[in-house]
XYZ file of C-alpha atoms in Angstrom:
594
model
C 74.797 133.557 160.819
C 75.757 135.763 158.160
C 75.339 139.261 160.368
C 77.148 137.495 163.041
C 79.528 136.280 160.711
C 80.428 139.918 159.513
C 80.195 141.600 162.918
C 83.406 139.152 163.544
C 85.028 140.111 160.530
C 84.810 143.330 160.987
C 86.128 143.041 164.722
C 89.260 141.795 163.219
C 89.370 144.158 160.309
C 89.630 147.148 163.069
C 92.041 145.108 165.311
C 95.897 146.370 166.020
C 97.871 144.824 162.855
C 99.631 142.674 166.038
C 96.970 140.698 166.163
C 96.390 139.926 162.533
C 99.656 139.030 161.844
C 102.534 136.893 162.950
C 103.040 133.644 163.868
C 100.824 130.383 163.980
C 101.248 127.232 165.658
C 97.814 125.683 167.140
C 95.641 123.321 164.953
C 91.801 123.415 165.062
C 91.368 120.933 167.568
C 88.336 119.296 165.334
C 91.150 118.461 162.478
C 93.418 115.811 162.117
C 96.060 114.811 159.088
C 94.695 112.756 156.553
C 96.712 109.755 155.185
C 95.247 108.663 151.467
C 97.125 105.364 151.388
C 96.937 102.383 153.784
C 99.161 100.165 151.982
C 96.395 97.210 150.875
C 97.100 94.962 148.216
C 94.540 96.551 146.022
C 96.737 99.687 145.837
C 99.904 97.982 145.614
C 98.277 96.278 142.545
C 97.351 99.570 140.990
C 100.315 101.457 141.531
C 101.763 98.592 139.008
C 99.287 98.971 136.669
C 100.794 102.148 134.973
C 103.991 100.830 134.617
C 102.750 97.286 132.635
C 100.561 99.017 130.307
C 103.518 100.915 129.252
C 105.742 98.249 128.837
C 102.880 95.804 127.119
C 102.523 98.575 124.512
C 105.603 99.776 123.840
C 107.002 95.965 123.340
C 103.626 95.679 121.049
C 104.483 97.978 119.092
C 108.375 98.238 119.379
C 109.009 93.944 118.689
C 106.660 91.555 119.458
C 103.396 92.639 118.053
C 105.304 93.714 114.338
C 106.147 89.447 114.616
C 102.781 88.147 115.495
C 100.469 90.581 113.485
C 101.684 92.929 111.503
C 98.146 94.663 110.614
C 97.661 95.565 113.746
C 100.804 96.654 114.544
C 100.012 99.199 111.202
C 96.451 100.129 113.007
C 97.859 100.629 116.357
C 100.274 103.022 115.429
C 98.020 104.964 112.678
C 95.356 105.083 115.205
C 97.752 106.142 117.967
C 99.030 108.979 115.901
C 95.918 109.728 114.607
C 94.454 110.259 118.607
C 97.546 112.771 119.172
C 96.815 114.632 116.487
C 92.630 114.868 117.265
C 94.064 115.995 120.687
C 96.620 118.452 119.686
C 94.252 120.130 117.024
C 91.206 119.814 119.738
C 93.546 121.991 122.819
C 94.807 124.522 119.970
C 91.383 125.444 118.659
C 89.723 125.805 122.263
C 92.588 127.847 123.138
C 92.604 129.929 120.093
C 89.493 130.456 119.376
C 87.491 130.046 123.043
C 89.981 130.232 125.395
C 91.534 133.617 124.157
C 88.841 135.683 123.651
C 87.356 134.873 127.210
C 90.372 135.634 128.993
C 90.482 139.105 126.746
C 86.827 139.592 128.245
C 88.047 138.809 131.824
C 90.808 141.142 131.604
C 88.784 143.821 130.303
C 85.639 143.488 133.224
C 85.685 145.235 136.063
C 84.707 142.397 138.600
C 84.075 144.736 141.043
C 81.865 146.778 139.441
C 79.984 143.619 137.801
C 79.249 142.484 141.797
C 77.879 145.539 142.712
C 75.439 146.216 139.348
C 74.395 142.745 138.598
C 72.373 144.363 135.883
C 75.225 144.686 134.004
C 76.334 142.057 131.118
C 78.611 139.042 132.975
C 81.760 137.662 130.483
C 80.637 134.255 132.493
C 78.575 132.181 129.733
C 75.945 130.034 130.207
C 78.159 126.816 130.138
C 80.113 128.003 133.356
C 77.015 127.661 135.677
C 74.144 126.943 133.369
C 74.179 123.446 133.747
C 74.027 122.954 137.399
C 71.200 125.838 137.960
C 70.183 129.180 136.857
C 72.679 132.162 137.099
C 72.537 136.093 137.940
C 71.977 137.477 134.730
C 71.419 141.025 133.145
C 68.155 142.232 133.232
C 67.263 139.131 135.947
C 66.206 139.956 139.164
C 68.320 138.435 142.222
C 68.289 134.808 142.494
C 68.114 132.429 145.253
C 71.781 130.836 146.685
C 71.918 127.746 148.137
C 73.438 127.732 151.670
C 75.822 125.595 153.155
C 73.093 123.139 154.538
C 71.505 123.318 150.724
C 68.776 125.959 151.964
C 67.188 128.650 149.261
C 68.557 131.738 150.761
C 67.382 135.044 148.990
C 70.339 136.927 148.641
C 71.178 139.367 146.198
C 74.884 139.043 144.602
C 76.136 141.784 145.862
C 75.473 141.031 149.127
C 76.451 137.930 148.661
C 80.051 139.093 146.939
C 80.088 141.989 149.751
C 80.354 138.560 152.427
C 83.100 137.019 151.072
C 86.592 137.109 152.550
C 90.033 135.416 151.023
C 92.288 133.579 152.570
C 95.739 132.687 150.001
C 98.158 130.134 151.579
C 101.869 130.267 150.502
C 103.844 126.560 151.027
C 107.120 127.375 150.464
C 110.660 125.988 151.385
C 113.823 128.370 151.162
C 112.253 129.877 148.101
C 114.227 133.336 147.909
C 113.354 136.372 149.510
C 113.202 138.173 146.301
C 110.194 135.707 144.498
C 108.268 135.830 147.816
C 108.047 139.558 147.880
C 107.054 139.350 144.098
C 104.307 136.798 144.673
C 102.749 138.543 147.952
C 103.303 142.020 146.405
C 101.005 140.792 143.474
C 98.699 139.848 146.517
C 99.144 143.221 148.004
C 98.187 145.009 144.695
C 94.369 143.161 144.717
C 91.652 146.096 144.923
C 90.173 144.602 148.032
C 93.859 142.954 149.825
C 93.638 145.708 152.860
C 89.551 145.188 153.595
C 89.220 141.184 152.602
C 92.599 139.348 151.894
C 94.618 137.337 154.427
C 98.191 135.872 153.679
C 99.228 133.023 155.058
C 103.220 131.560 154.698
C 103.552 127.904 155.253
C 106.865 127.505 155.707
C 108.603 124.244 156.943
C 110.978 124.114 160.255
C 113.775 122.754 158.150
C 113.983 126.569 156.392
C 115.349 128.532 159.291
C 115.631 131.358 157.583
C 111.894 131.501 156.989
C 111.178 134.152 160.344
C 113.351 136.450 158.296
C 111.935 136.523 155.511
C 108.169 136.490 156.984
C 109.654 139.525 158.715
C 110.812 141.286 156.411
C 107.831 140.690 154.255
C 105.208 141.642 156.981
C 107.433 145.024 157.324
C 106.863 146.035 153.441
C 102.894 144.276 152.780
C 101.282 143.930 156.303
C 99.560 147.541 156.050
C 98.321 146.809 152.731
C 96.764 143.605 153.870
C 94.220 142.520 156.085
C 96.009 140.101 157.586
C 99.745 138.621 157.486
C 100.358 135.107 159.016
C 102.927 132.109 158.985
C 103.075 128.977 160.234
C 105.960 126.413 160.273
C 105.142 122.713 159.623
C 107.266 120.174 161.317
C 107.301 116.761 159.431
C 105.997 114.067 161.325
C 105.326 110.245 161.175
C 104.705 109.019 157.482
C 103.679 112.255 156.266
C 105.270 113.016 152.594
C 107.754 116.070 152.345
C 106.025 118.629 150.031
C 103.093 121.111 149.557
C 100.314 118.652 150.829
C 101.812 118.176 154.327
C 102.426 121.854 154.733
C 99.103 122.963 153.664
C 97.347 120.878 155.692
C 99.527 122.285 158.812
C 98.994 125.809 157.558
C 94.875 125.435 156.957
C 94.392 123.598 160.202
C 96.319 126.719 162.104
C 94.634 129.080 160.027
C 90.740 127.348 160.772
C 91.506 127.412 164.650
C 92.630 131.480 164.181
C 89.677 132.571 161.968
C 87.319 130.384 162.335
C 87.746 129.360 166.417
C 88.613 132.169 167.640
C 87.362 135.198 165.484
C 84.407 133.488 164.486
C 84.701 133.994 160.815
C 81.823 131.472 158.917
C 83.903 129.020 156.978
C 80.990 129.719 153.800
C 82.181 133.031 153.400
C 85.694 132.890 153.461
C 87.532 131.413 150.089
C 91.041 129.618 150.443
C 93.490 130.242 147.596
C 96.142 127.706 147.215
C 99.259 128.896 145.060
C 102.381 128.232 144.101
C 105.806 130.428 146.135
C 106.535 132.213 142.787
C 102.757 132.677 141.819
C 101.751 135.806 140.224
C 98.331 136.685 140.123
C 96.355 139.184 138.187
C 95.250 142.325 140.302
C 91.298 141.509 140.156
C 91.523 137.766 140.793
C 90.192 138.042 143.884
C 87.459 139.857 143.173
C 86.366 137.717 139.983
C 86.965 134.698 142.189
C 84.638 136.280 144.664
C 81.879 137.379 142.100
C 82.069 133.218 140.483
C 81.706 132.121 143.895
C 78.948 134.333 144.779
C 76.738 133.123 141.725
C 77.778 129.671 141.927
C 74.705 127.758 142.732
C 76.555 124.930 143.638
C 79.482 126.870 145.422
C 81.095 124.052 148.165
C 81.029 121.573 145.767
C 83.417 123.868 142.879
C 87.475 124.419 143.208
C 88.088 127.076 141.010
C 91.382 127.377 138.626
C 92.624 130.037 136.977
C 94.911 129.876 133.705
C 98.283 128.697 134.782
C 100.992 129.977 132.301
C 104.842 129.863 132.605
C 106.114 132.365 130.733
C 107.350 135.146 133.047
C 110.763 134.121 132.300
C 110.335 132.095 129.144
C 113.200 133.591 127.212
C 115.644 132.916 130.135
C 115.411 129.011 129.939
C 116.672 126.601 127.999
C 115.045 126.283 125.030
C 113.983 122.504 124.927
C 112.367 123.874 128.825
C 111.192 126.428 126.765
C 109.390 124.734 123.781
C 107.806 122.369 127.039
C 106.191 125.231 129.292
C 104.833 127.046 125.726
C 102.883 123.854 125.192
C 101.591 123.176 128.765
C 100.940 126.961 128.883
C 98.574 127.183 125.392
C 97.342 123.369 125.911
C 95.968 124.255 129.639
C 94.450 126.881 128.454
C 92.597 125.188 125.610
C 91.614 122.135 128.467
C 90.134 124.820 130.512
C 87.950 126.733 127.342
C 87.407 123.152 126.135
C 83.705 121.690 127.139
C 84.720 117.994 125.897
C 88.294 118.102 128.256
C 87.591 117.231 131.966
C 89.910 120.159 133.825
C 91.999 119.081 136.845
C 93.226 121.663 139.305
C 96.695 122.680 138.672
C 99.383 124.097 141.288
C 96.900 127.335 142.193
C 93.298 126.753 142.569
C 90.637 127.775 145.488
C 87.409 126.835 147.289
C 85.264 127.931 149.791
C 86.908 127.074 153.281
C 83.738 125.060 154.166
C 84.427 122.702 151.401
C 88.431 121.882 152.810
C 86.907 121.480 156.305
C 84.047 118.803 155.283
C 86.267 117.287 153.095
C 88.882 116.747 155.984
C 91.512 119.195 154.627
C 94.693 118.048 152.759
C 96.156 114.158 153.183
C 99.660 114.482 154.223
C 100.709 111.215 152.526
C 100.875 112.456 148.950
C 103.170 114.211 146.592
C 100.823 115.307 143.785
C 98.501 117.420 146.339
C 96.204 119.794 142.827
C 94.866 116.251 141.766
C 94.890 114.438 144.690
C 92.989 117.114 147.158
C 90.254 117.532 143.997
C 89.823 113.474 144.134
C 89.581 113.556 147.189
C 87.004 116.524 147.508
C 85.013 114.499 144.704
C 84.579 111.437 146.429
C 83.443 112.975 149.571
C 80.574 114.975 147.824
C 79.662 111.214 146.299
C 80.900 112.853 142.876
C 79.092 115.832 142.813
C 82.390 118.002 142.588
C 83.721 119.941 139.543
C 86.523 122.824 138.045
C 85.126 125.868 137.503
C 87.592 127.873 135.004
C 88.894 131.090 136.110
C 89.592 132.853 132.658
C 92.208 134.907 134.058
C 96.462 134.147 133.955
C 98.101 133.607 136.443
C 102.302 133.647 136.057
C 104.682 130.795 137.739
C 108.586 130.954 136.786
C 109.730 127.624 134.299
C 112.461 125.994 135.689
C 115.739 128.188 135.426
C 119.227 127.190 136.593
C 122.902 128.283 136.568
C 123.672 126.314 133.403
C 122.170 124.739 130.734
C 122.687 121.306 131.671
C 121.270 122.035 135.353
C 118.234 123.821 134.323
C 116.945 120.982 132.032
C 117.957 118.231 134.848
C 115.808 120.208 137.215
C 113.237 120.482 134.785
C 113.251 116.427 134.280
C 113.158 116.009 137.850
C 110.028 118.389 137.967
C 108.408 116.323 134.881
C 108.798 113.187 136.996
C 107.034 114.655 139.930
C 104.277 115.742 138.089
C 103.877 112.470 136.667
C 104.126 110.719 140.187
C 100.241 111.546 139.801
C 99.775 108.310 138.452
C 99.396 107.172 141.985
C 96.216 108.694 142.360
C 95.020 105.941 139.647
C 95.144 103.656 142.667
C 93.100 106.205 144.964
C 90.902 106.388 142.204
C 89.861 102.343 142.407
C 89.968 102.026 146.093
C 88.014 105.189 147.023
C 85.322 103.683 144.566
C 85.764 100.458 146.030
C 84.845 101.752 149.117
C 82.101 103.960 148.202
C 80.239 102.288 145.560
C 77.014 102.128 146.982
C 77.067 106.153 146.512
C 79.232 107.056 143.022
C 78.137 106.043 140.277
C 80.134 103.859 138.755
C 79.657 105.846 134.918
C 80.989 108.531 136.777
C 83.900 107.072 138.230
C 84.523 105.588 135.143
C 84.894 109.219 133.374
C 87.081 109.907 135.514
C 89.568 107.296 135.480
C 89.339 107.432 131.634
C 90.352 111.403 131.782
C 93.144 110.093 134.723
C 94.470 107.497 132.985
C 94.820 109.458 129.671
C 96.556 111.873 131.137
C 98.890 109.823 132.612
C 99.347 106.732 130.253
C 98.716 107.559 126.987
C 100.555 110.539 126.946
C 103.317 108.867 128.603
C 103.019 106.247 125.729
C 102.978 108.747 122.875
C 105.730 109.967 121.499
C 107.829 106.286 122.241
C 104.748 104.454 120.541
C 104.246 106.322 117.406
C 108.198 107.530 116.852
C 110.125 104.816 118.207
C 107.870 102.540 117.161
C 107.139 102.947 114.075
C 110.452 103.089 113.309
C 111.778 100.434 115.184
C 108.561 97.666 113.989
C 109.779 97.838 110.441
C 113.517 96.542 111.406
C 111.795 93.611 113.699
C 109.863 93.103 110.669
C 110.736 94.077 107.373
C 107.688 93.512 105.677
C 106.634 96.363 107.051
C 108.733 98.338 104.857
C 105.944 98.010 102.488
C 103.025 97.130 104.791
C 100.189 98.558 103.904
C 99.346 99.060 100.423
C 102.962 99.155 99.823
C 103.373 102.521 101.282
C 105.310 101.620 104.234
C 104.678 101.819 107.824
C 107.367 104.239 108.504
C 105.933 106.728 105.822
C 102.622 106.197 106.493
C 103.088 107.390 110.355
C 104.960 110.489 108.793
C 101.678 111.132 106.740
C 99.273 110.539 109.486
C 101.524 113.394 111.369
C 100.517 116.294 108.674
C 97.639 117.464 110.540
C 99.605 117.870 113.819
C 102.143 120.671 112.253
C 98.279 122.278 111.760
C 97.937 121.811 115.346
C 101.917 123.159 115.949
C 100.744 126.243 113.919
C 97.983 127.168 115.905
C 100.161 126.463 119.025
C 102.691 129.131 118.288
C 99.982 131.635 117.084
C 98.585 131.140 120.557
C 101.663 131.674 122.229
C 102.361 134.843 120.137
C 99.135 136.157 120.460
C 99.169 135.802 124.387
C 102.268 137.417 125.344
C 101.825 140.380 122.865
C 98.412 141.104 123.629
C 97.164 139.815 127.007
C 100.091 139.480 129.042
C 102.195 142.660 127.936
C 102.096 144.685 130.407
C 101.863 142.351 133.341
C 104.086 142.354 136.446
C 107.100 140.359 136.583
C 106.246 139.024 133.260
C 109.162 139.297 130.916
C 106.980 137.147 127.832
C 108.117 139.936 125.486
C 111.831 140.955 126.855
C 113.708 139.630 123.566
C 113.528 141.731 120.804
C 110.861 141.287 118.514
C 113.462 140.193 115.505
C 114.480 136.790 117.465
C 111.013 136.266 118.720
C 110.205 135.614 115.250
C 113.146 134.045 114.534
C 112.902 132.063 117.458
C 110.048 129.947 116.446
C 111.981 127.732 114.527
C 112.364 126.449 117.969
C 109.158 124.634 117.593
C 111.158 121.956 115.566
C 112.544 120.492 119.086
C 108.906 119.803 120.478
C 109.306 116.139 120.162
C 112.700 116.234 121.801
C 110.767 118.063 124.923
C 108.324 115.638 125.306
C 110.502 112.946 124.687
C 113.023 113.834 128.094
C 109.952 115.574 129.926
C 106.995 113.562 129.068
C 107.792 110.142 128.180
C 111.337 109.369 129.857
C 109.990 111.351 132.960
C 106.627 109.094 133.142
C 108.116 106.275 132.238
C 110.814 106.217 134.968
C 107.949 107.515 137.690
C 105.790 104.583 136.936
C 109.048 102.020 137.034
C 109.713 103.561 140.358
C 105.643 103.231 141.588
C 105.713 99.799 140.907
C 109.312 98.774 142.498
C 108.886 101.298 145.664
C 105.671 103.226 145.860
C 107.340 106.300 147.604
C 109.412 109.368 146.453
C 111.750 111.045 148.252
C 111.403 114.755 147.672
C 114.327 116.357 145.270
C 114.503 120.211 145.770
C 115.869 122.001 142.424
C 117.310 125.759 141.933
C 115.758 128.804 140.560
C 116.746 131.984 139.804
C 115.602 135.351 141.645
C 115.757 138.194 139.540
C 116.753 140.658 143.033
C 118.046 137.611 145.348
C 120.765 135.458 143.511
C 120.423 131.956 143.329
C 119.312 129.903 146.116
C 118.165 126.441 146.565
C 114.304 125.968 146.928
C 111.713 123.729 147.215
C 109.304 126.286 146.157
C 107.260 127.286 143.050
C 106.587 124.440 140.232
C 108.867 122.218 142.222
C 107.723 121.973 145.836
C 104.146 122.462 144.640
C 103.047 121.741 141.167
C 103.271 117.434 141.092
């Protein structure tokens, strides 16, 4: 299968670029769309769920509980605050001190070279793979990988790597010419995009000046690549507008080209899901390819690398600002972290076997990173994981013609992305109707790392600011409740330790854009002069105003609107290209990242 496999590959390698570009339109005619919801009461039920745990706490702690029982009011609140904190210190330190100095030793391999001399020392720890089997390792002889039917086959890594083709789909929706070129040029700069990397532009028929742009696009990359294609995805009956839809157009077309008619073997060809404005490092590929070929578990793994916003981070808004520095440093830290349970996020891969067995992307959903790695996970019966990918990867923050515009666009954005809260529901009735195979401590872990992110997050900064504040004027006793100290100033006290956390934060950020991001393309982490990026940091000060509007206002009003009307109509926002003007878009962190 393998030899066969390659003979294909290499058939298409030597083919006229004619045929391995242009444009797609047929579907493998073994897929279908997938819808995740079916409307049953049980989901109905759970899509309110979110919404009155938010309100039962924050009226707990905001007016009724301070009446009925003051003490634990006081506990609630101190324990609440104490949990952010424990978090907050917990994502700084594994990004600081783990997350860091990995993704200085991924910068600094040469993945390539590490594939071909397996002998050689591997940055990838024991944790990584350890745990799930044993790994190549230097001074180990070559290992066994399982196959795609779970067979021992003896294949050394390099031949393994040397297999291995990538495929990176594109959704995007008017996004401007000029990001495009910037995201496929990063693409066209991988050591192995002209012998193993395919493009693929999943554009929607309502952007009809998407043929131009594919055009003028294959013109300046399609020599450089192995292959150049796009597909337009035409919204039909109760599918969702957004990146789910039109991936699951685009992978479908892109199975019936390579795999139907070439003949590639879906095992050795990896799909790369990204972001419009996605900027990847030039030897992702490769150390993409050289984790997947030692993985001994590899179509049961999505991959993510470190998603990071600041390419343009001093031309936003500063409360925008302050908000992509702490998802940037705190993803990072979830990813190093091995007590954090990592979800995919906006650009992740897998091997194209696992999309196909899985039954590709449901066309129902906004939040498609979470809900596709759900969904993978339930059908391998919860044998299904994130493998970290130590390496950054660049997506704009939200940027706009004003001030006021940018940070509505950027609310708008914070809503989408916690529209996930839905998948709470797919959660219960996808272990409803596979219980007899999940275990339910399993399932339970993850709902408990779901639900955190989405609820008590949410809850945070109203529970412990607003209400502590707010308790001790419903009940005035608690002016000097407990010990006579005061609730108010006790919350204040149990918030010490997360200006610790705060510290570490902006050392993070400073250390990352001076020393491992520097000389990046399209980054601009270090265009302000170095005099107001120090004086700058007193922008830290506004972090509870950002995740006030863009964590718990934004959840808040997604999980009102999940449990009036379970469905969101799709709101595309404006972003700035440095070479193309301002355009609107559905692209990028919007059209993708919910």
């Amino acid at each position: 299968m393998a030899d066969s496999s390659r003979k294909q590959a290499n058939e298409f390698a030597s083919s006229p670029l004619s045929k391995r570009s242009g444009y797609l339109s047929t579907p493998s005619a073994d897929s279908k769309s997938d819808f995740a919801y079916s409307g049953g009461a049980l989901e109905r039920f759970v899509f309110a769920t979110p919404a009155f745990i938010s309100i039962f706490m924050i009226t707990f702690v905001t007016f009724w509980g301070a009446r009925v029982s003051p003490a634990l009011t006081v506990v609630f609140i101190c324990c609440y605050v104490s949990y952010g904190w424990v978090k907050g210190i917990h994502s700084a330190m594994f990004s600081l001190f783990v997350g860091i100095p990995k993704c200085h030793a991924y910068r600094d391999a040469n993945w390539h070279e590490l594939a071909k001399n397996p002998e050689q020392k591997s940055p990838i720890i024991e944790r990584t793979f350890g745990p799930q089997g044993p790994v190549f390792k230097a001074g180990r002889p070559a290992l066994p990988i399982l196959s795609s039917e779970g067979l021992a086959e003896y294949q050394s890594l390099t031949a393994k790597f040397d297999s291995l083709y990538h495929v990176c789909v594109i959704p995007t929706y008017k996004e401007p010419l000029g990001t495009l070129r910037k995201t496929v040029g990063t693409l066209h700069a991988q050591s192995c995009a002209k012998e193993k990397l395919i493009v693929c532009l999943a554009t929607e028929s309502r952007d009809t000046e998407a043929p131009e742009k594919v055009k003028a696009l294959l013109a300046e990359f399609g020599d450089g690549l192995l292959g150049l294609f796009y597909t337009t995805h035409v919204l039909a009956e109760g599918e969702a507008v957004g990146k789910s839809s039109n991936t699951a157009w685009a992978v479908r077309c892109v199975k019936h080209t390579l795999v139907d008619t070439w003949g590639f073997a879906p095992e050795d060809v990896l799909l790369t899901i990204c972001d419009a404005d996605t900027y990847f490092d030039v030897q992702f590929m490769d150390c993409l390819a050289f984790h997947h070929a030692q993985d001994p578990m590899p179509y049961n793994t999505t991959y993510q690398a470190v998603e990071c916003f600041f390419p343009n981070i001093w031309a936003v808004p500063i409360i925008v600002r302050i908000k992509a520095l702490i998802d940037s440093v705190g993803f990072l830290g979830q990813l190093a972290s091995p007590f954090s349970h990592p979800f995919p996020f906006a650009i992740y891969s897998q091997s194209f076997k696992t999309a196909i067995d899985c039954g590709y992307w449901d066309v129902d959903i906004i939040p498609e990173d979470w809900h596709h790695f759900l969904k993978c996970w339930f059908r391998r019966d919860g044998n299904f994981r994130v493998v970290p990918v130590f390496l950054f990867m660049g997506n704009d923050a939200i940027e706009d013609e004003t001030w006021w515009a940018a940070n509505k666009a950027r609310y708008t954005q914070a809503k989408r992305h916690a529209w996930g809260a839905i998948d709470l529901a797919y959660i219960v009735c996808q272990y409803v109707a596979r219980k007899d195979r999940v275990p339910f401590r399993k399932v339970y872990k993850l709902f408990s790392h779901a639900s955190e992110h989405h609820i008590s997050w949410t809850l945070y900064w109203v529970t412990v600011m607003l209400g502590s504040l707010v308790s001790t004027w419903i009940n005035p006793v608690l002016e000097t409740y407990p010990f006579g100290i005061g609730l108010r100033k006790l919350a204040m006290l149990c918030f010490l330790p997360m200006m610790f956390a705060t510290t570490m934060f902006m050392i993070g950020d400073f250390y990352i854009r001076m020393f491992l991001l520097h000389d990046r393309r399209h980054f601009e982490a270090n265009a302000a002069p170095m005099w107001w990026q120090v004086l700058s940091q007193i922008q830290w000060l506004l972090m509870p105003v950002a995740d006030l509007f863009f964590g718990s206002l934004a959840g808040l009003d997604a999980q009102l609107h999940m449990a009036i009307q379970p469905t969101m109509k799709y709101e595309v926002s404006t972003k700035v290209s440095k070479d193309g003007g301002l355009k609107p878009e559905g692209g990028s962190s919007e059209y993708q990242s919910a």
